[in-house]
């Protein structure tokens, strides 16, 4: 499993970082999670990732559960924050786990 880590801002609703400091996502869940940032539908995500729609639905459900039962919109927002954090680390020359999630 891969650890997807990012800073959740204090304003983010219904998120308790003390309970879920890091999410343990599989490789496919990580790919789906980061693609959620685009706001694409399940069908669009499936086409982009070359998965079936039912597989994408399954992964989105797992992601939401692993992130504390948050809504799809909240998952999209967290994915956007995670993608931005990864981009910021690459631009600043930071290595390690932040380079690829």
PDB file of C-alpha atoms in Angstrom, residues 34-82:
ATOM      1  CA  UNK A  34      -5.508  11.930  -7.805  1.00  0.00           C
ATOM      2  CA  UNK A  35      -7.728  11.932 -10.910  1.00  0.00           C
ATOM      3  CA  UNK A  36     -10.729  12.873  -8.762  1.00  0.00           C
ATOM      4  CA  UNK A  37      -9.197  16.349  -8.548  1.00  0.00           C
ATOM      5  CA  UNK A  38     -10.382  17.014 -12.097  1.00  0.00           C
ATOM      6  CA  UNK A  39     -14.024  16.621 -11.094  1.00  0.00           C
ATOM      7  CA  UNK A  40     -14.506  14.004 -13.813  1.00  0.00           C
ATOM      8  CA  UNK A  41     -17.402  11.566 -13.740  1.00  0.00           C
ATOM      9  CA  UNK A  42     -16.876   7.873 -13.078  1.00  0.00           C
ATOM     10  CA  UNK A  43     -17.199   7.190 -16.817  1.00  0.00           C
ATOM     11  CA  UNK A  44     -14.590   9.854 -17.626  1.00  0.00           C
ATOM     12  CA  UNK A  45     -12.224   8.516 -14.949  1.00  0.00           C
ATOM     13  CA  UNK A  46     -12.707   4.986 -16.286  1.00  0.00           C
ATOM     14  CA  UNK A  47     -11.806   6.077 -19.814  1.00  0.00           C
ATOM     15  CA  UNK A  48      -8.750   8.026 -18.649  1.00  0.00           C
ATOM     16  CA  UNK A  49      -7.438   5.230 -16.415  1.00  0.00           C
ATOM     17  CA  UNK A  50      -8.501   2.403 -18.737  1.00  0.00           C
ATOM     18  CA  UNK A  51     -10.679   0.787 -16.063  1.00  0.00           C
ATOM     19  CA  UNK A  52     -14.303  -0.246 -16.056  1.00  0.00           C
ATOM     20  CA  UNK A  53     -16.865   2.152 -14.595  1.00  0.00           C
ATOM     21  CA  UNK A  54     -17.724  -0.394 -11.894  1.00  0.00           C
ATOM     22  CA  UNK A  55     -14.043  -0.618 -10.903  1.00  0.00           C
ATOM     23  CA  UNK A  56     -13.846   3.171 -10.618  1.00  0.00           C
ATOM     24  CA  UNK A  57     -17.023   3.207  -8.490  1.00  0.00           C
ATOM     25  CA  UNK A  58     -15.523   0.520  -6.260  1.00  0.00           C
ATOM     26  CA  UNK A  59     -12.285   2.481  -5.789  1.00  0.00           C
ATOM     27  CA  UNK A  60     -14.089   5.779  -5.168  1.00  0.00           C
ATOM     28  CA  UNK A  61     -16.178   4.077  -2.474  1.00  0.00           C
ATOM     29  CA  UNK A  62     -13.055   2.631  -0.847  1.00  0.00           C
ATOM     30  CA  UNK A  63     -11.291   5.990  -0.989  1.00  0.00           C
ATOM     31  CA  UNK A  64     -14.215   7.784   0.624  1.00  0.00           C
ATOM     32  CA  UNK A  65     -14.365   5.154   3.381  1.00  0.00           C
ATOM     33  CA  UNK A  66     -10.621   5.278   4.024  1.00  0.00           C
ATOM     34  CA  UNK A  67     -10.814   9.070   4.273  1.00  0.00           C
ATOM     35  CA  UNK A  68     -13.440   8.873   6.996  1.00  0.00           C
ATOM     36  CA  UNK A  69     -16.676   8.533   5.050  1.00  0.00           C
ATOM     37  CA  UNK A  70     -16.381  11.900   3.368  1.00  0.00           C
ATOM     38  CA  UNK A  71     -18.485  12.961   0.386  1.00  0.00           C
ATOM     39  CA  UNK A  72     -17.292  12.687  -3.202  1.00  0.00           C
ATOM     40  CA  UNK A  73     -16.967  16.477  -3.360  1.00  0.00           C
ATOM     41  CA  UNK A  74     -14.775  16.470  -0.246  1.00  0.00           C
ATOM     42  CA  UNK A  75     -12.669  13.679  -1.794  1.00  0.00           C
ATOM     43  CA  UNK A  76     -12.278  15.802  -4.953  1.00  0.00           C
ATOM     44  CA  UNK A  77     -11.137  18.764  -2.871  1.00  0.00           C
ATOM     45  CA  UNK A  78      -8.628  16.650  -0.930  1.00  0.00           C
ATOM     46  CA  UNK A  79      -7.364  15.166  -4.209  1.00  0.00           C
ATOM     47  CA  UNK A  80      -6.834  18.672  -5.589  1.00  0.00           C
ATOM     48  CA  UNK A  81      -4.892  19.616  -2.444  1.00  0.00           C
ATOM     49  CA  UNK A  82      -2.793  16.441  -2.716  1.00  0.00           C
TER      50      UNK A  82
END
